[in-house]
Amino acid sequence: MARRPRTTLPSCRAPRRRKPGKRYQWDAETQGWILGSFFYGYIITQIPGGYIASKVGGKLLLGFGILGTSIFTLFTPIAADFGVGALIVLRALEGLGEGVTFPAMHGMWSSWAPPLERSKLLSISYAGAQLGTVISLPLSGIICFYMNWTYVFYLFGIVGIIWFALWMWLVSDSPETHKSISHSEKEYILSSLKNQLSSQKTVPWIPMLKSLPLWAIVVAHFSYNWSFYTLLTLLPTYMKEILRFNVQENGILSAVPYFGCWLCMILSGQAADHLRAKWNFSTICVRRIFSLIGMIGPAVFLVAAGFIGCDYSLAVAFLTISTTLGGFCASGFSINHLDIAPSYAGILLGITNTFATIPGMVGPVIAKSLTPENTIREWQTVFCIAAAINVFGAIFFALFAKGEVQNWALSDHHGHRN
């Protein structure tokens, strides 16, 4: 395999790198289980998180979930010293706290987002996850290079605790309880949602679970997350073993695809609401178009990235385009929960994300088992599997998704067009 040509300037002194920190002799399979262990906790709190958010609001639930995750992050280096078992348990506990995040956010947005502004509002907020990846990957590489890897966990743990304080101070569960919202804005939000929310005290579990539009979201969410989690957890490995980037380049270039995705999420959210408000596109038409672009497009470029050999420039370009196009899904299936059942959006997100977490649990393990020698051919297999799953999910969603509030989600059982 050809290595990248490197040039050196004798008059330039290379920056001094500190000791990298303690290293652990964990094979590829063990690393896969450690990476996947987070999702064993994450999957447990999805549906409970959505249910609790629907009953008591998402502010406290989300806040304390992130706080718990941040505290456990601080203890990660200590757990690693205790051994693989301790680290797996700690990462599973982190997942328990993190699992309530998106159900709680969906539940809160059901009270805050007017129907014709959902795409742009939710895409802006959920794009924060991509922006965090854009910042954390290169920053982690720099910290590992100049300090050592333990400081990565200390820094992000402290940042999470600071965020918790700001969240509790600034955020409210609904417009009615917000301290500084204007009267006109509050009335606008409440009036836009009055025909879409249910006053039922009980959750219609049976009709909900029989709803084909819900399962269309489940399939799309599962399929999209297969490739997303595969790249999120293993892209640095691919950059290092196949493309031969060093730790600093790895961190920066691993972040480039997620910068593209962040930008695409912001812009596509604006475009989706513009199509609905100004061009009278139906909600389901917009959701289908954006999901097809956001799933089939990435599949094409993901496969292409596996067949360009060691051309690192082209590989980075294809992976960036693939991940960037995935940002369209933020205005596709990702927010369709609020279209079909805004009163139960948190619970629906909990259900779909429960299934969508499975790729995070098994995807890294399968990918690691398929790449024992880290050859190009092995990575081609990983990329092709992810692409095929993506295409299937896109087609299933396009066939069976809906864009209107479903009868079972309304207290009067009369559907309203969204």
Coordinates of C-alpha atoms in Angstrom, one line a residue:
M1 CA 0.0 0.0 0.0
A2 CA 1.4 3.4 -1.0
R3 CA 2.1 5.8 1.7
R4 CA 1.7 9.6 1.3
P5 CA 4.9 11.4 0.4
R6 CA 6.1 13.6 3.1
T7 CA 8.6 16.4 2.9
T8 CA 10.7 17.9 5.8
L9 CA 12.4 21.2 6.1
P10 CA 15.7 20.8 8.0
S11 CA 15.6 24.3 9.3
C12 CA 12.1 23.9 10.9
R13 CA 11.9 22.3 14.3
A14 CA 8.9 19.9 14.7
P15 CA 6.7 20.7 17.7
R16 CA 7.5 18.6 20.7
R17 CA 5.0 16.0 21.5
R18 CA 4.4 15.0 25.1
K19 CA 4.1 11.4 26.3
P20 CA 0.8 10.0 24.8
G21 CA -0.4 8.6 28.1
K22 CA -1.0 5.0 29.2
R23 CA -1.6 2.5 26.4
Y24 CA -3.7 -0.6 26.7
Q25 CA -3.2 -3.8 24.8
W26 CA -6.8 -4.3 23.5
D27 CA -7.4 -6.1 20.3
A28 CA -9.8 -5.0 17.5
E29 CA -12.7 -7.0 18.9
T30 CA -12.3 -5.7 22.4
Q31 CA -12.2 -2.1 21.0
G32 CA -15.4 -2.8 19.2
W33 CA -17.1 -3.9 22.4
I34 CA -15.9 -0.8 24.2
L35 CA -17.1 1.5 21.5
G36 CA -20.4 -0.3 21.4
S37 CA -21.0 -0.5 25.1
F38 CA -22.2 3.1 25.3
F39 CA -25.3 2.1 23.3
Y40 CA -26.2 -0.7 25.7
G41 CA -27.2 2.0 28.3
Y42 CA -28.4 4.4 25.6
I43 CA -31.0 2.0 24.3
I44 CA -32.6 1.4 27.7
T45 CA -33.7 5.0 28.4
Q46 CA -35.1 5.9 25.0
I47 CA -38.8 5.0 25.5
P48 CA -38.8 5.8 29.2
G49 CA -37.2 9.2 28.4
G50 CA -39.9 10.0 25.9
Y51 CA -42.7 9.0 28.3
I52 CA -41.3 10.9 31.2
A53 CA -40.7 14.0 29.0
S54 CA -44.4 13.8 27.9
K55 CA -45.5 13.8 31.6
V56 CA -43.1 16.2 33.4
G57 CA -41.4 18.1 30.6
G58 CA -38.0 17.7 29.1
K59 CA -36.0 20.4 30.8
L60 CA -35.0 18.5 34.0
L61 CA -34.8 15.2 32.2
L62 CA -32.4 16.4 29.6
G63 CA -30.4 18.5 32.0
F64 CA -29.7 15.8 34.5
G65 CA -29.1 13.3 31.8
I66 CA -26.3 15.3 30.3
L67 CA -25.0 16.1 33.8
G68 CA -24.7 12.4 34.6
T69 CA -23.0 11.7 31.3
S70 CA -20.5 14.5 32.0
I71 CA -19.6 13.2 35.4
F72 CA -19.1 9.7 34.1
T73 CA -16.9 11.1 31.3
L74 CA -14.6 12.6 34.0
F75 CA -14.1 9.1 35.4
T76 CA -13.3 7.4 32.1
P77 CA -9.5 7.4 32.5
I78 CA -9.8 5.8 36.0
A79 CA -12.2 3.2 34.7
A80 CA -9.7 2.3 31.9
D81 CA -7.1 1.6 34.5
F82 CA -9.4 -0.8 36.3
G83 CA -9.8 -2.8 33.1
V84 CA -12.0 -3.5 30.2
G85 CA -15.0 -4.6 32.3
A86 CA -15.0 -1.4 34.3
L87 CA -14.7 0.8 31.2
I88 CA -17.6 -1.0 29.5
V89 CA -19.8 -0.6 32.5
L90 CA -19.0 3.1 32.8
R91 CA -19.7 3.7 29.1
A92 CA -23.0 1.9 29.5
L93 CA -23.9 4.3 32.4
E94 CA -23.0 7.2 30.2
G95 CA -25.4 5.9 27.6
L96 CA -28.2 5.8 30.3
G97 CA -27.8 9.5 30.8
E98 CA -27.4 10.3 27.1
G99 CA -30.4 8.2 26.1
V100 CA -33.0 10.7 27.3
T101 CA -31.5 13.5 25.2
F102 CA -33.3 13.3 21.9
P103 CA -36.7 12.1 23.2
A104 CA -36.7 15.0 25.7
M105 CA -35.7 17.4 22.9
H106 CA -38.5 16.1 20.7
G107 CA -40.9 16.4 23.5
M108 CA -40.0 20.0 24.2
W109 CA -40.1 21.0 20.5
S110 CA -43.7 19.6 20.4
S111 CA -44.6 22.6 22.6
W112 CA -42.4 25.1 21.0
A113 CA -42.2 24.6 17.2
P114 CA -45.0 26.0 14.9
P115 CA -45.8 23.4 12.2
L116 CA -44.4 25.6 9.3
E117 CA -41.2 26.3 11.2
R118 CA -40.4 22.8 12.4
S119 CA -37.8 22.0 9.8
K120 CA -35.6 25.0 10.4
L121 CA -36.0 25.0 14.2
L122 CA -35.3 21.4 14.7
S123 CA -32.5 21.2 12.2
I124 CA -30.7 24.1 13.9
S125 CA -30.9 22.5 17.3
Y126 CA -30.0 19.0 16.1
A127 CA -27.2 20.3 14.0
G128 CA -25.5 21.1 17.3
A129 CA -24.6 17.4 17.6
Q130 CA -22.7 17.6 14.3
L131 CA -21.1 20.9 15.4
G132 CA -19.9 19.2 18.6
T133 CA -18.3 16.5 16.5
V134 CA -16.7 19.1 14.2
I135 CA -15.1 20.7 17.3
S136 CA -14.3 17.7 19.4
L137 CA -12.5 15.5 16.8
P138 CA -9.7 18.0 15.9
L139 CA -9.6 19.3 19.5
S140 CA -9.1 15.8 20.7
G141 CA -6.3 15.2 18.2
I142 CA -4.5 18.3 19.3
I143 CA -4.9 17.5 23.0
C144 CA -3.7 13.9 22.4
F145 CA -0.7 15.3 20.5
Y146 CA 0.4 18.0 22.9
M147 CA -0.8 16.5 26.2
N148 CA -2.3 13.0 26.4
W149 CA -5.6 11.3 25.8
T150 CA -6.9 11.6 29.5
Y151 CA -7.3 15.3 29.2
V152 CA -9.8 14.9 26.4
F153 CA -12.2 13.3 28.9
Y154 CA -11.5 15.8 31.6
L155 CA -12.1 18.8 29.3
F156 CA -15.4 17.5 27.9
G157 CA -16.7 16.4 31.2
I158 CA -16.1 19.9 32.7
V159 CA -17.7 21.5 29.6
G160 CA -20.8 19.4 30.1
I161 CA -21.2 20.5 33.7
I162 CA -20.9 24.1 32.7
W163 CA -23.5 23.5 30.1
F164 CA -25.9 22.0 32.7
A165 CA -25.7 25.2 34.8
L166 CA -26.6 27.4 31.7
W167 CA -29.4 25.0 30.7
M168 CA -31.1 25.2 34.1
W169 CA -30.8 29.0 34.1
L170 CA -32.0 29.8 30.6
V171 CA -34.4 27.1 29.4
S172 CA -38.2 26.6 30.0
D173 CA -40.3 23.6 29.1
S174 CA -43.0 25.6 27.2
P175 CA -43.9 29.1 26.1
E176 CA -46.3 29.4 29.1
T177 CA -43.5 29.0 31.6
H178 CA -40.9 31.1 29.8
K179 CA -40.0 34.2 31.8
S180 CA -38.9 36.6 29.0
I181 CA -41.0 35.5 25.9
S182 CA -43.1 38.3 24.4
H183 CA -46.9 38.0 24.5
S184 CA -47.3 38.1 20.7
E185 CA -44.7 35.3 20.2
K186 CA -46.3 33.1 22.9
E187 CA -49.8 33.6 21.4
Y188 CA -48.4 32.8 17.9
I189 CA -46.9 29.5 19.0
L190 CA -49.9 28.4 21.1
S191 CA -52.4 29.3 18.3
S192 CA -50.4 27.4 15.7
L193 CA -50.4 24.2 17.7
K194 CA -54.0 24.3 19.2
N195 CA -55.4 21.9 16.5
Q196 CA -52.5 19.5 16.7
L197 CA -52.1 18.6 20.3
S198 CA -54.1 16.0 22.2
S199 CA -55.6 16.4 25.7
Q200 CA -55.7 12.7 26.3
K201 CA -54.2 11.7 29.7
T202 CA -53.2 8.2 28.6
V203 CA -50.8 7.2 25.8
P204 CA -52.6 5.3 23.0
W205 CA -49.9 2.6 22.9
I206 CA -51.8 0.0 20.8
P207 CA -52.8 2.3 18.0
M208 CA -49.4 3.9 18.1
L209 CA -47.6 0.6 17.7
K210 CA -49.9 -0.5 14.9
S211 CA -49.2 2.7 12.9
L212 CA -47.4 2.0 9.7
P213 CA -46.1 5.6 9.4
L214 CA -44.3 5.1 12.7
W215 CA -42.6 1.9 11.4
A216 CA -41.6 3.8 8.2
I217 CA -39.7 6.2 10.5
V218 CA -38.3 3.2 12.5
V219 CA -36.9 1.6 9.3
A220 CA -35.4 4.8 8.0
H221 CA -33.9 5.8 11.3
F222 CA -32.3 2.3 11.8
S223 CA -30.9 2.4 8.2
Y224 CA -29.5 5.9 8.4
N225 CA -27.9 5.2 11.8
W226 CA -26.1 2.1 10.5
S227 CA -23.8 4.2 8.3
F228 CA -23.7 7.1 10.7
Y229 CA -22.5 5.2 13.7
T230 CA -20.1 3.1 11.5
L231 CA -18.4 6.3 10.3
L232 CA -18.6 8.1 13.7
T233 CA -16.9 5.3 15.6
L234 CA -14.5 4.0 12.9
L235 CA -13.7 6.9 10.6
P236 CA -10.5 7.7 12.6
T237 CA -9.4 4.1 12.3
Y238 CA -10.0 4.2 8.5
M239 CA -8.1 7.5 8.3
K240 CA -5.1 6.0 10.2
E241 CA -4.9 2.5 8.8
I242 CA -5.9 3.0 5.2
L243 CA -5.2 6.6 4.4
R244 CA -2.2 6.9 6.8
F245 CA -2.9 10.2 8.4
N246 CA -1.2 11.0 11.7
V247 CA -3.1 11.9 14.9
Q248 CA -3.3 15.7 14.2
E249 CA -4.4 15.2 10.6
N250 CA -6.7 12.4 11.6
G251 CA -8.6 14.6 14.1
I252 CA -9.0 17.5 11.7
L253 CA -9.9 15.5 8.6
S254 CA -12.3 13.2 10.5
A255 CA -14.2 16.3 11.4
V256 CA -14.5 17.7 7.9
P257 CA -17.4 15.4 6.9
Y258 CA -19.4 16.4 10.0
F259 CA -18.8 20.1 9.2
G260 CA -20.5 19.5 5.9
C261 CA -23.3 17.7 7.5
W262 CA -23.8 20.5 10.0
L263 CA -23.9 23.1 7.2
C264 CA -26.3 20.9 5.2
M265 CA -28.7 20.5 8.1
I266 CA -28.9 24.2 8.7
L267 CA -29.5 25.0 5.0
S268 CA -31.9 22.1 4.3
G269 CA -34.1 23.1 7.2
Q270 CA -34.5 26.5 5.8
A271 CA -35.2 25.1 2.3
A272 CA -37.7 22.5 3.6
D273 CA -39.9 25.1 5.4
H274 CA -39.6 27.5 2.4
L275 CA -41.0 24.8 0.1
R276 CA -43.9 24.2 2.5
A277 CA -44.7 27.8 3.2
K278 CA -44.0 29.5 -0.1
W279 CA -44.4 26.8 -2.7
N280 CA -47.2 24.9 -1.0
F281 CA -45.3 21.6 -1.0
S282 CA -47.1 19.1 1.2
T283 CA -45.4 18.0 4.3
I284 CA -45.1 14.4 3.2
C285 CA -43.6 15.4 -0.2
V286 CA -40.9 17.4 1.5
R287 CA -40.1 14.6 4.0
R288 CA -39.8 12.0 1.2
I289 CA -37.6 14.2 -1.0
F290 CA -35.3 15.1 1.8
S291 CA -35.1 11.6 3.1
L292 CA -34.3 10.1 -0.3
I293 CA -31.6 12.7 -1.0
G294 CA -30.2 12.2 2.6
M295 CA -30.0 8.4 2.4
I296 CA -29.4 7.4 -1.2
G297 CA -26.9 10.2 -1.9
P298 CA -24.7 9.1 1.0
A299 CA -24.9 5.5 -0.1
V300 CA -23.5 6.2 -3.5
F301 CA -20.5 8.2 -2.3
L302 CA -19.9 5.8 0.6
V303 CA -19.5 2.9 -1.9
A304 CA -17.4 5.1 -4.1
A305 CA -15.0 6.0 -1.2
G306 CA -14.3 2.3 -0.8
F307 CA -13.2 1.8 -4.4
I308 CA -10.6 4.6 -4.9
G309 CA -7.7 2.9 -3.3
C310 CA -5.2 5.0 -1.4
D311 CA -6.1 8.3 -3.0
Y312 CA -6.6 10.1 0.3
S313 CA -7.8 13.3 -1.3
L314 CA -10.6 11.6 -3.2
A315 CA -11.5 9.4 -0.2
V316 CA -11.9 12.4 2.1
A317 CA -13.9 14.2 -0.6
F318 CA -16.3 11.3 -1.1
L319 CA -16.7 10.7 2.6
T320 CA -17.4 14.4 3.2
I321 CA -20.0 14.5 0.4
S322 CA -21.6 11.3 1.8
T323 CA -21.9 12.6 5.3
T324 CA -22.9 16.1 4.1
L325 CA -25.8 14.8 2.1
G326 CA -27.0 12.9 5.2
G327 CA -27.8 16.3 6.6
F328 CA -30.9 16.4 4.4
C329 CA -32.5 13.7 6.7
A330 CA -32.7 16.3 9.5
S331 CA -35.7 17.7 7.5
G332 CA -36.9 14.3 6.4
F333 CA -37.7 11.3 8.6
S334 CA -35.8 12.7 11.6
I335 CA -38.6 15.2 12.4
N336 CA -41.6 13.2 10.9
H337 CA -42.5 12.2 14.5
L338 CA -43.8 15.8 15.1
D339 CA -45.8 15.6 11.8
I340 CA -47.8 12.5 12.7
A341 CA -48.2 12.9 16.5
P342 CA -46.8 16.1 18.0
S343 CA -48.3 15.3 21.4
Y344 CA -46.4 12.0 21.6
A345 CA -43.3 13.1 19.6
G346 CA -40.9 12.3 22.5
I347 CA -42.3 8.8 22.9
L348 CA -42.2 8.2 19.1
L349 CA -38.6 9.4 19.0
G350 CA -37.8 7.0 21.9
I351 CA -39.4 4.1 20.0
T352 CA -37.6 4.9 16.7
N353 CA -34.3 5.7 18.4
T354 CA -34.4 2.4 20.4
F355 CA -34.3 0.5 17.1
A356 CA -31.9 3.1 15.6
T357 CA -29.5 2.5 18.5
I358 CA -29.0 -1.2 17.6
P359 CA -26.5 -0.2 14.8
G360 CA -24.5 1.6 17.3
M361 CA -24.3 -1.5 19.4
V362 CA -23.5 -4.1 16.7
G363 CA -22.2 -1.9 13.8
P364 CA -18.7 -1.3 15.3
V365 CA -18.4 -4.9 16.4
I366 CA -19.4 -6.2 12.9
A367 CA -17.2 -3.6 11.1
K368 CA -14.2 -4.5 13.3
S369 CA -14.7 -8.2 12.7
L370 CA -14.9 -7.5 9.0
T371 CA -11.6 -5.6 9.0
P372 CA -9.1 -7.7 11.0
E373 CA -6.3 -6.8 8.6
N374 CA -7.5 -3.3 7.7
T375 CA -7.2 -3.9 4.0
I376 CA -9.0 -1.8 1.4
R377 CA -11.1 -4.8 0.3
E378 CA -12.3 -5.4 3.9
W379 CA -13.4 -1.7 4.1
Q380 CA -15.2 -2.0 0.8
T381 CA -17.4 -4.7 2.4
V382 CA -18.2 -2.4 5.4
F383 CA -19.1 0.5 3.2
C384 CA -21.2 -1.6 0.8
I385 CA -23.3 -3.1 3.6
A386 CA -23.9 0.3 5.1
A387 CA -24.9 1.7 1.7
A388 CA -27.3 -1.2 0.9
I389 CA -29.1 -0.7 4.3
N390 CA -29.4 3.0 3.6
V391 CA -31.1 2.5 0.2
F392 CA -33.5 0.0 1.7
G393 CA -34.5 2.4 4.5
A394 CA -35.0 5.3 2.1
I395 CA -37.3 3.3 -0.2
F396 CA -39.4 1.9 2.7
F397 CA -39.9 5.4 4.2
A398 CA -40.9 6.9 0.8
L399 CA -43.5 4.2 0.4
F400 CA -45.2 4.2 3.8
A401 CA -44.5 7.6 5.5
K402 CA -47.3 10.1 6.2
G403 CA -47.3 13.9 6.8
E404 CA -50.5 14.5 8.7
V405 CA -51.4 14.1 12.3
Q406 CA -52.7 10.6 12.7
N407 CA -56.2 10.0 14.2
W408 CA -54.9 8.1 17.2
A409 CA -52.8 11.1 18.2
L410 CA -55.8 13.5 18.5
S411 CA -58.2 13.5 21.5
D412 CA -61.1 14.1 19.1
H413 CA -59.9 11.5 16.6
H414 CA -60.3 13.8 13.6
G415 CA -57.1 14.1 11.6
H416 CA -55.8 17.6 10.6
R417 CA -53.6 18.3 7.7
N418 CA -50.2 19.5 8.7

